């Protein structure tokens, strides 16, 4: 998941409350990839994350916000304002070695009223433009995100199916690596997505249940 609002355990708990039998080890989020990257490189980032996600990210870490040498950018409707983006810009501009780390490049996302809101990618692009830096994106549609997921599952590309509502970041990104890509007509899907895609999905189905049926019947 590209979720930057909760950890794998939190997301797994949510899925279990919905009646799905899911273990935390079977859930893989961009937020966790970002934290692992920060720990491996021993960075001291300023976190632009939702409050709960920020609390989880800080667990077991000693972050020196005064001398931040990185910015971690996740989707947070309240945090992503001009003052916060400008604060991120100043950190990146002040230190030539500072890294911009983003959980995704999503163009848009579906919200509760059924419409679409601007995604994190617009904010990432703004910071890249103003700083001249290239963001290190840890989530979809980056190839490394899918490759790490397959490594966790122990599967090869030809044995793996990606099911998503985003024809670009989910389906086409997976297909580019040799995965089978199924587009579901839920979430951020809009009529015509499958026609306008760079590569047609292997199948377009009504919902996740239909995707499961397709996999069982055709794979």
Coordinates of C-alpha atoms in Angstrom, one line a residue, residues 1-5 30 73-77 80 102-110 116-126 128 135 137-142 165-170 188:
X1 CA 0.0 0.0 0.0
X2 CA 1.1 3.6 -0.7
X3 CA -0.5 4.6 2.6
X4 CA 1.6 7.1 4.6
X5 CA -1.0 7.5 7.3
X30 CA 5.4 3.0 1.8
X73 CA 6.9 13.8 2.8
X74 CA 3.6 11.9 3.2
X75 CA 0.0 12.7 2.5
X76 CA -1.5 14.8 5.3
X77 CA -4.3 17.2 4.4
X80 CA 0.5 20.1 3.4
X102 CA 8.4 10.9 -0.6
X103 CA 6.0 8.1 0.0
X104 CA 4.5 8.4 -3.5
X105 CA 4.0 10.4 -6.6
X106 CA 0.2 9.9 -6.7
X107 CA -1.6 12.3 -9.0
X108 CA -4.9 12.2 -7.1
X109 CA -6.9 10.2 -4.5
X110 CA -10.5 9.5 -3.9
X116 CA -10.9 13.2 -6.3
X117 CA -8.4 15.4 -4.5
X118 CA -4.9 16.4 -5.6
X119 CA -2.4 13.8 -4.6
X120 CA 1.1 13.9 -3.0
X121 CA 2.8 14.0 -6.4
X122 CA 1.9 17.7 -6.9
X123 CA 3.7 18.7 -3.7
X124 CA 6.7 16.5 -4.6
X125 CA 6.9 18.1 -8.0
X126 CA 6.7 21.6 -6.4
X128 CA 11.7 19.3 -6.9
X135 CA 12.9 13.0 -4.8
X137 CA 10.2 8.0 -3.9
X138 CA 9.7 4.8 -1.9
X139 CA 6.1 3.9 -2.9
X140 CA 4.3 3.1 -6.1
X141 CA 4.8 3.5 -9.0
X142 CA 8.6 2.9 -8.2
X165 CA -7.8 1.2 -8.9
X166 CA -5.0 3.4 -10.3
X167 CA -4.2 2.3 -13.9
X168 CA -0.9 4.2 -13.9
X169 CA 0.6 3.8 -10.4
X170 CA -0.8 0.3 -9.7
X188 CA -10.2 6.4 -7.9

